[in-house]
PDB file of C-alpha atoms in Angstrom:
ATOM      1  CA  MET A 106     123.823 124.617 137.895  1.00  0.00           C
ATOM      2  CA  ALA A 107     120.192 124.076 137.071  1.00  0.00           C
ATOM      3  CA  THR A 108     119.310 121.224 134.826  1.00  0.00           C
ATOM      4  CA  VAL A 109     116.816 121.969 131.947  1.00  0.00           C
ATOM      5  CA  PRO A 110     113.822 119.604 131.896  1.00  0.00           C
ATOM      6  CA  PRO A 111     113.371 117.706 128.675  1.00  0.00           C
ATOM      7  CA  PRO A 112     110.647 119.233 126.532  1.00  0.00           C
ATOM      8  CA  THR A 113     107.251 117.747 127.208  1.00  0.00           C
ATOM      9  CA  ARG A 114     105.718 115.980 124.187  1.00  0.00           C
ATOM     10  CA  ARG A 115     102.177 116.919 123.347  1.00  0.00           C
ATOM     11  CA  PRO A 116      99.646 114.050 123.313  1.00  0.00           C
ATOM     12  CA  LEU A 117      98.436 113.120 119.882  1.00  0.00           C
ATOM     13  CA  PRO A 118      95.222 114.906 118.810  1.00  0.00           C
ATOM     14  CA  ARG A 119      91.991 112.872 119.769  1.00  0.00           C
ATOM     15  CA  ALA A 120      91.285 112.563 115.939  1.00  0.00           C
ATOM     16  CA  LEU A 121      94.659 110.664 115.533  1.00  0.00           C
ATOM     17  CA  SER A 122      94.865 108.844 118.815  1.00  0.00           C
ATOM     18  CA  THR A 123      93.430 105.566 117.760  1.00  0.00           C
ATOM     19  CA  GLU A 124      92.815 103.519 114.675  1.00  0.00           C
ATOM     20  CA  ALA A 125      88.983 104.039 114.931  1.00  0.00           C
ATOM     21  CA  ASN A 126      89.445 107.720 115.195  1.00  0.00           C
ATOM     22  CA  ARG A 127      91.701 107.841 112.293  1.00  0.00           C
ATOM     23  CA  PHE A 128      89.226 105.824 110.173  1.00  0.00           C
ATOM     24  CA  TRP A 129      86.313 108.043 110.873  1.00  0.00           C
ATOM     25  CA  LEU A 130      88.435 111.057 110.193  1.00  0.00           C
ATOM     26  CA  ALA A 131      89.212 109.991 106.884  1.00  0.00           C
ATOM     27  CA  PHE A 132      85.722 108.629 106.444  1.00  0.00           C
ATOM     28  CA  GLY A 133      84.253 112.117 106.958  1.00  0.00           C
ATOM     29  CA  ALA A 134      86.846 114.077 104.905  1.00  0.00           C
ATOM     30  CA  ALA A 135      86.443 111.644 102.001  1.00  0.00           C
ATOM     31  CA  THR A 136      82.824 112.682 101.565  1.00  0.00           C
ATOM     32  CA  VAL A 137      83.807 116.036 100.460  1.00  0.00           C
ATOM     33  CA  PRO A 138      85.327 114.950  97.006  1.00  0.00           C
ATOM     34  CA  ALA A 139      82.633 112.301  96.742  1.00  0.00           C
ATOM     35  CA  LEU A 140      79.980 115.051  96.839  1.00  0.00           C
ATOM     36  CA  LEU A 141      81.777 117.240  94.497  1.00  0.00           C
ATOM     37  CA  CYS A 142      81.795 114.375  92.120  1.00  0.00           C
ATOM     38  CA  GLN A 143      78.191 113.777  92.699  1.00  0.00           C
ATOM     39  CA  LEU A 144      77.407 117.267  91.525  1.00  0.00           C
ATOM     40  CA  LEU A 145      79.136 116.902  88.169  1.00  0.00           C
ATOM     41  CA  LEU A 146      77.423 115.910  85.147  1.00  0.00           C
ATOM     42  CA  LEU A 147      78.331 112.282  84.436  1.00  0.00           C
ATOM     43  CA  ASP A 148      76.844 111.073  81.216  1.00  0.00           C
ATOM     44  CA  LEU A 149      77.294 107.362  82.197  1.00  0.00           C
ATOM     45  CA  GLY A 150      73.826 106.514  83.473  1.00  0.00           C
ATOM     46  CA  PRO A 151      72.807 106.065  87.076  1.00  0.00           C
ATOM     47  CA  ALA A 152      74.595 102.809  87.755  1.00  0.00           C
ATOM     48  CA  TRP A 153      78.079 104.019  86.587  1.00  0.00           C
ATOM     49  CA  SER A 154      77.596 107.469  88.056  1.00  0.00           C
ATOM     50  CA  ASN A 155      77.098 105.788  91.485  1.00  0.00           C
ATOM     51  CA  PHE A 156      80.072 103.620  90.910  1.00  0.00           C
ATOM     52  CA  THR A 157      82.107 106.592  90.096  1.00  0.00           C
ATOM     53  CA  VAL A 158      81.282 108.322  93.314  1.00  0.00           C
ATOM     54  CA  LEU A 159      81.973 105.269  95.096  1.00  0.00           C
ATOM     55  CA  VAL A 160      85.417 104.944  93.565  1.00  0.00           C
ATOM     56  CA  VAL A 161      86.241 108.610  94.269  1.00  0.00           C
ATOM     57  CA  TRP A 162      85.144 108.095  97.746  1.00  0.00           C
ATOM     58  CA  TYR A 163      87.144 104.995  98.369  1.00  0.00           C
ATOM     59  CA  GLY A 164      90.269 106.465  96.804  1.00  0.00           C
ATOM     60  CA  ALA A 165      90.063 109.638  98.901  1.00  0.00           C
ATOM     61  CA  HIS A 166      89.432 107.641 101.965  1.00  0.00           C
ATOM     62  CA  LEU A 167      92.527 105.464 101.339  1.00  0.00           C
ATOM     63  CA  VAL A 168      94.779 108.535 100.767  1.00  0.00           C
ATOM     64  CA  LEU A 169      93.452 110.300 103.876  1.00  0.00           C
ATOM     65  CA  HIS A 170      93.666 107.221 106.060  1.00  0.00           C
ATOM     66  CA  SER A 171      97.350 106.618 105.025  1.00  0.00           C
ATOM     67  CA  LEU A 172      98.228 110.290 105.758  1.00  0.00           C
ATOM     68  CA  ALA A 173      96.567 110.116 109.143  1.00  0.00           C
ATOM     69  CA  VAL A 174      98.372 106.999 110.231  1.00  0.00           C
ATOM     70  CA  ALA A 175     101.678 108.419 108.976  1.00  0.00           C
ATOM     71  CA  VAL A 176     101.190 111.758 110.725  1.00  0.00           C
ATOM     72  CA  ALA A 177     100.150 109.939 113.973  1.00  0.00           C
ATOM     73  CA  PHE A 178     103.393 107.828 113.997  1.00  0.00           C
ATOM     74  CA  HIS A 179     105.300 110.615 113.030  1.00  0.00           C
ATOM     75  CA  LEU A 180     104.104 113.084 115.767  1.00  0.00           C
ATOM     76  CA  ASP A 181     104.459 110.500 118.507  1.00  0.00           C
ATOM     77  CA  PHE A 182     105.895 107.311 117.417  1.00  0.00           C
ATOM     78  CA  ALA A 183     106.354 106.011 121.047  1.00  0.00           C
ATOM     79  CA  THR A 184     102.664 106.442 121.872  1.00  0.00           C
ATOM     80  CA  ALA A 185     101.262 105.156 118.353  1.00  0.00           C
ATOM     81  CA  ARG A 186     103.212 101.883 118.521  1.00  0.00           C
ATOM     82  CA  ARG A 187     101.902 101.093 121.951  1.00  0.00           C
ATOM     83  CA  GLU A 188      98.306 101.330 120.801  1.00  0.00           C
ATOM     84  CA  PRO A 189      96.761  97.931 121.998  1.00  0.00           C
ATOM     85  CA  PRO A 190      95.472  95.516 119.391  1.00  0.00           C
ATOM     86  CA  SER A 191      91.723  95.698 118.817  1.00  0.00           C
ATOM     87  CA  ALA A 192      89.252  93.524 120.771  1.00  0.00           C
ATOM     88  CA  ASP A 193      87.083  93.138 117.440  1.00  0.00           C
ATOM     89  CA  ARG A 194      87.273  89.491 116.695  1.00  0.00           C
ATOM     90  CA  SER A 195      85.165  89.487 113.542  1.00  0.00           C
ATOM     91  CA  TRP A 196      85.589  86.736 110.962  1.00  0.00           C
ATOM     92  CA  ARG A 197      87.670  89.000 108.672  1.00  0.00           C
ATOM     93  CA  ARG A 198      90.205  89.705 111.536  1.00  0.00           C
ATOM     94  CA  ARG A 199      90.400  85.995 112.738  1.00  0.00           C
ATOM     95  CA  LEU A 200      90.898  85.083 108.973  1.00  0.00           C
ATOM     96  CA  LEU A 201      93.750  87.349 108.433  1.00  0.00           C
ATOM     97  CA  HIS A 202      95.119  87.737 111.939  1.00  0.00           C
ATOM     98  CA  VAL A 203      95.857  91.370 111.639  1.00  0.00           C
ATOM     99  CA  ASP A 204      95.421  94.694 113.213  1.00  0.00           C
ATOM    100  CA  PRO A 205      92.318  96.965 112.109  1.00  0.00           C
ATOM    101  CA  ASN A 206      94.417  99.073 109.747  1.00  0.00           C
ATOM    102  CA  VAL A 207      95.807  96.217 107.938  1.00  0.00           C
ATOM    103  CA  ASP A 208      92.310  94.677 107.718  1.00  0.00           C
ATOM    104  CA  LEU A 209      90.976  97.790 106.157  1.00  0.00           C
ATOM    105  CA  ALA A 210      93.900  98.142 103.617  1.00  0.00           C
ATOM    106  CA  VAL A 211      93.565  94.423 102.468  1.00  0.00           C
ATOM    107  CA  TRP A 212      89.860  94.621 101.871  1.00  0.00           C
ATOM    108  CA  PHE A 213      90.086  98.022 100.235  1.00  0.00           C
ATOM    109  CA  SER A 214      92.779  96.576  97.987  1.00  0.00           C
ATOM    110  CA  ALA A 215      90.290  93.813  96.877  1.00  0.00           C
ATOM    111  CA  PHE A 216      87.814  96.701  95.923  1.00  0.00           C
ATOM    112  CA  ALA A 217      90.573  98.245  93.883  1.00  0.00           C
ATOM    113  CA  LEU A 218      91.042  95.061  92.285  1.00  0.00           C
ATOM    114  CA  ALA A 219      87.398  94.764  91.423  1.00  0.00           C
ATOM    115  CA  ALA A 220      87.313  98.364  90.164  1.00  0.00           C
ATOM    116  CA  ALA A 221      90.268  97.818  87.752  1.00  0.00           C
ATOM    117  CA  VAL A 222      88.638  94.574  86.577  1.00  0.00           C
ATOM    118  CA  ALA A 223      85.336  96.392  86.019  1.00  0.00           C
ATOM    119  CA  LEU A 224      87.185  99.199  84.000  1.00  0.00           C
ATOM    120  CA  ALA A 225      89.102  96.679  81.736  1.00  0.00           C
ATOM    121  CA  ALA A 226      86.015  94.617  81.111  1.00  0.00           C
ATOM    122  CA  THR A 227      83.776  97.539  80.002  1.00  0.00           C
ATOM    123  CA  GLY A 228      86.086 100.245  78.735  1.00  0.00           C
ATOM    124  CA  VAL A 229      83.802 102.886  80.304  1.00  0.00           C
ATOM    125  CA  SER A 230      86.932 104.762  81.459  1.00  0.00           C
ATOM    126  CA  ALA A 231      87.363 105.999  77.947  1.00  0.00           C
ATOM    127  CA  ARG A 232      84.047 107.942  78.273  1.00  0.00           C
ATOM    128  CA  SER A 233      84.737 109.374  81.632  1.00  0.00           C
ATOM    129  CA  ALA A 234      87.848 111.197  82.630  1.00  0.00           C
ATOM    130  CA  VAL A 235      86.353 111.475  86.415  1.00  0.00           C
ATOM    131  CA  LEU A 236      85.966 107.786  86.629  1.00  0.00           C
ATOM    132  CA  ALA A 237      89.329 107.025  85.206  1.00  0.00           C
ATOM    133  CA  ALA A 238      91.086 109.574  87.392  1.00  0.00           C
ATOM    134  CA  GLY A 239      89.126 108.376  90.393  1.00  0.00           C
ATOM    135  CA  THR A 240      90.191 104.705  89.681  1.00  0.00           C
ATOM    136  CA  VAL A 241      93.977 105.918  89.578  1.00  0.00           C
ATOM    137  CA  VAL A 242      93.538 107.641  92.808  1.00  0.00           C
ATOM    138  CA  LEU A 243      91.936 104.429  94.271  1.00  0.00           C
ATOM    139  CA  VAL A 244      94.645 102.195  92.961  1.00  0.00           C
ATOM    140  CA  VAL A 245      97.448 104.488  94.153  1.00  0.00           C
ATOM    141  CA  GLY A 246      95.740 105.089  97.362  1.00  0.00           C
ATOM    142  CA  ALA A 247      95.189 101.368  98.008  1.00  0.00           C
ATOM    143  CA  TRP A 248      98.911 100.776  97.314  1.00  0.00           C
ATOM    144  CA  VAL A 249     100.132 103.395  99.673  1.00  0.00           C
ATOM    145  CA  ASP A 250      97.599 102.341 102.328  1.00  0.00           C
ATOM    146  CA  VAL A 251      98.766  98.856 102.357  1.00  0.00           C
ATOM    147  CA  LEU A 252     102.404  99.945 102.673  1.00  0.00           C
ATOM    148  CA  VAL A 253     101.645 102.474 105.589  1.00  0.00           C
ATOM    149  CA  SER A 254      99.131 100.127 107.357  1.00  0.00           C
ATOM    150  CA  PHE A 255     101.499  97.083 107.372  1.00  0.00           C
ATOM    151  CA  ALA A 256     104.280  99.355 108.519  1.00  0.00           C
ATOM    152  CA  ALA A 257     102.158 100.424 111.547  1.00  0.00           C
ATOM    153  CA  ASP A 258     101.409  96.703 112.323  1.00  0.00           C
ATOM    154  CA  TYR A 259     104.982  95.882 112.069  1.00  0.00           C
ATOM    155  CA  ALA A 260     105.907  98.770 114.473  1.00  0.00           C
ATOM    156  CA  ARG A 261     103.310  97.759 117.171  1.00  0.00           C
ATOM    157  CA  ARG A 262     103.968  94.003 116.911  1.00  0.00           C
ATOM    158  CA  ASP A 263     107.921  94.545 117.050  1.00  0.00           C
ATOM    159  CA  HIS A 264     107.360  96.770 120.160  1.00  0.00           C
ATOM    160  CA  ARG A 265     104.957  94.304 121.917  1.00  0.00           C
ATOM    161  CA  ALA A 266     106.975  90.941 121.281  1.00  0.00           C
ATOM    162  CA  GLY A 267     109.958  91.734 118.962  1.00  0.00           C
ATOM    163  CA  GLY A 268     110.335  89.731 115.926  1.00  0.00           C
ATOM    164  CA  LEU A 269     112.206  91.998 113.443  1.00  0.00           C
ATOM    165  CA  ASP A 270     116.073  92.110 113.656  1.00  0.00           C
ATOM    166  CA  PHE A 271     117.266  95.342 111.855  1.00  0.00           C
ATOM    167  CA  PRO A 272     120.940  95.493 110.989  1.00  0.00           C
ATOM    168  CA  GLY A 273     122.875  98.113 113.031  1.00  0.00           C
ATOM    169  CA  GLU A 274     120.921 100.195 115.421  1.00  0.00           C
ATOM    170  CA  ARG A 275     117.483  99.367 116.646  1.00  0.00           C
ATOM    171  CA  PRO A 276     114.641 101.143 114.815  1.00  0.00           C
ATOM    172  CA  GLY A 277     113.804 104.265 116.510  1.00  0.00           C
ATOM    173  CA  ALA A 278     111.264 105.958 114.234  1.00  0.00           C
ATOM    174  CA  PHE A 279     108.456 105.082 111.905  1.00  0.00           C
ATOM    175  CA  ALA A 280     110.550 105.534 108.877  1.00  0.00           C
ATOM    176  CA  ASP A 281     112.412 102.285 109.754  1.00  0.00           C
ATOM    177  CA  TYR A 282     109.295 100.284 109.522  1.00  0.00           C
ATOM    178  CA  VAL A 283     108.119 102.095 106.467  1.00  0.00           C
ATOM    179  CA  TYR A 284     111.395 101.104 104.806  1.00  0.00           C
ATOM    180  CA  PHE A 285     110.684  97.477 105.772  1.00  0.00           C
ATOM    181  CA  SER A 286     107.219  97.541 104.564  1.00  0.00           C
ATOM    182  CA  ALA A 287     108.360  99.224 101.257  1.00  0.00           C
ATOM    183  CA  ALA A 288     110.856  96.341 100.661  1.00  0.00           C
ATOM    184  CA  VAL A 289     108.127  93.795 101.189  1.00  0.00           C
ATOM    185  CA  THR A 290     105.597  95.541  99.095  1.00  0.00           C
ATOM    186  CA  THR A 291     108.051  95.987  96.238  1.00  0.00           C
ATOM    187  CA  THR A 292     110.132  92.792  96.442  1.00  0.00           C
ATOM    188  CA  PHE A 293     107.403  90.560  98.056  1.00  0.00           C
ATOM    189  CA  GLY A 294     109.907  89.547 100.888  1.00  0.00           C
ATOM    190  CA  PRO A 295     112.213  91.120 103.551  1.00  0.00           C
ATOM    191  CA  THR A 296     115.579  92.288 102.389  1.00  0.00           C
ATOM    192  CA  ASP A 297     118.267  93.017 105.052  1.00  0.00           C
ATOM    193  CA  VAL A 298     115.762  92.679 108.067  1.00  0.00           C
ATOM    194  CA  THR A 299     115.535  89.294 109.656  1.00  0.00           C
ATOM    195  CA  VAL A 300     112.151  88.024 110.689  1.00  0.00           C
ATOM    196  CA  THR A 301     112.629  85.917 113.874  1.00  0.00           C
ATOM    197  CA  THR A 302     109.186  84.925 115.081  1.00  0.00           C
ATOM    198  CA  ARG A 303     106.255  82.829 113.628  1.00  0.00           C
ATOM    199  CA  GLU A 304     103.743  85.717 114.144  1.00  0.00           C
ATOM    200  CA  LEU A 305     105.731  88.137 112.075  1.00  0.00           C
ATOM    201  CA  ARG A 306     106.648  85.718 109.358  1.00  0.00           C
ATOM    202  CA  ARG A 307     102.873  84.960 108.880  1.00  0.00           C
ATOM    203  CA  LEU A 308     102.153  88.714 108.580  1.00  0.00           C
ATOM    204  CA  VAL A 309     105.122  89.169 106.129  1.00  0.00           C
ATOM    205  CA  LEU A 310     103.735  86.198 104.129  1.00  0.00           C
ATOM    206  CA  LEU A 311     100.283  87.922 103.962  1.00  0.00           C
ATOM    207  CA  HIS A 312     101.849  91.050 102.982  1.00  0.00           C
ATOM    208  CA  GLY A 313     103.990  89.708 100.227  1.00  0.00           C
ATOM    209  CA  LEU A 314     100.864  87.893  98.803  1.00  0.00           C
ATOM    210  CA  VAL A 315      98.788  91.004  98.878  1.00  0.00           C
ATOM    211  CA  ALA A 316     101.564  92.980  97.256  1.00  0.00           C
ATOM    212  CA  PHE A 317     102.251  90.307  94.400  1.00  0.00           C
ATOM    213  CA  VAL A 318      98.575  90.278  93.531  1.00  0.00           C
ATOM    214  CA  PHE A 319      98.170  93.978  93.721  1.00  0.00           C
ATOM    215  CA  ASN A 320     101.372  94.797  91.784  1.00  0.00           C
ATOM    216  CA  THR A 321     100.827  92.286  89.130  1.00  0.00           C
ATOM    217  CA  VAL A 322      97.154  92.212  88.542  1.00  0.00           C
ATOM    218  CA  VAL A 323      95.704  95.655  89.467  1.00  0.00           C
ATOM    219  CA  LEU A 324      98.448  97.805  88.078  1.00  0.00           C
ATOM    220  CA  ALA A 325      98.632  95.804  84.770  1.00  0.00           C
ATOM    221  CA  LEU A 326      94.887  95.981  84.282  1.00  0.00           C
ATOM    222  CA  LEU A 327      94.813  99.620  85.231  1.00  0.00           C
ATOM    223  CA  ILE A 328      97.731 100.517  82.760  1.00  0.00           C
ATOM    224  CA  SER A 329      96.223  98.313  79.935  1.00  0.00           C
ATOM    225  CA  THR A 330      92.804  99.937  80.431  1.00  0.00           C
ATOM    226  CA  LEU A 331      94.068 103.555  80.400  1.00  0.00           C
ATOM    227  CA  LEU A 332      96.534 103.183  77.590  1.00  0.00           C
ATOM    228  CA  GLY A 333      94.146 100.898  75.513  1.00  0.00           C
TER     229      GLY A 333
END
């Protein structure tokens, strides 16, 4: 009896195959809503008009980058989690000791914090629905990008050297790491997953601190500004 060969898995599209490619894909696609925003008549003066375009671009970039990472890991989890760490040893990466996607998420979250503080301090959002909507997209996009980017980093590190002890069966899909990342993002620490290595404990600590600042400061400022 002839055996049926297992179905061959198609390789990831080139645009999704590496973190650098996913970054530039989101970078280019985010220019479309930013250009549309630039064409609108924004009665805020040149400085705030430029800031609004920047907020819209950042927000769109974060949403698209999160989507690109999630799609890449969903299409070919085995290949995506084997992606080697970046050789870039910039001071930002040495400081945070993270992979490029997490580095991006952390610094973009800092920009979301700055944007929320600027809106709270000036009240300009009351005069610009576009700026208010763009800031909401920026904050939500930053929150999602933190969750997805850390999930991707957890998956890569756990594959390379272990460090996450899931109850029951071993994780076999990206959703398992999204579950763990969501737990850290919302509760600032691991829940039923045991962290067994120093490297992963340091990463979880960074993730919890970023999530705490983001959830308590950025969301509080944004809600008070929009409701006030």
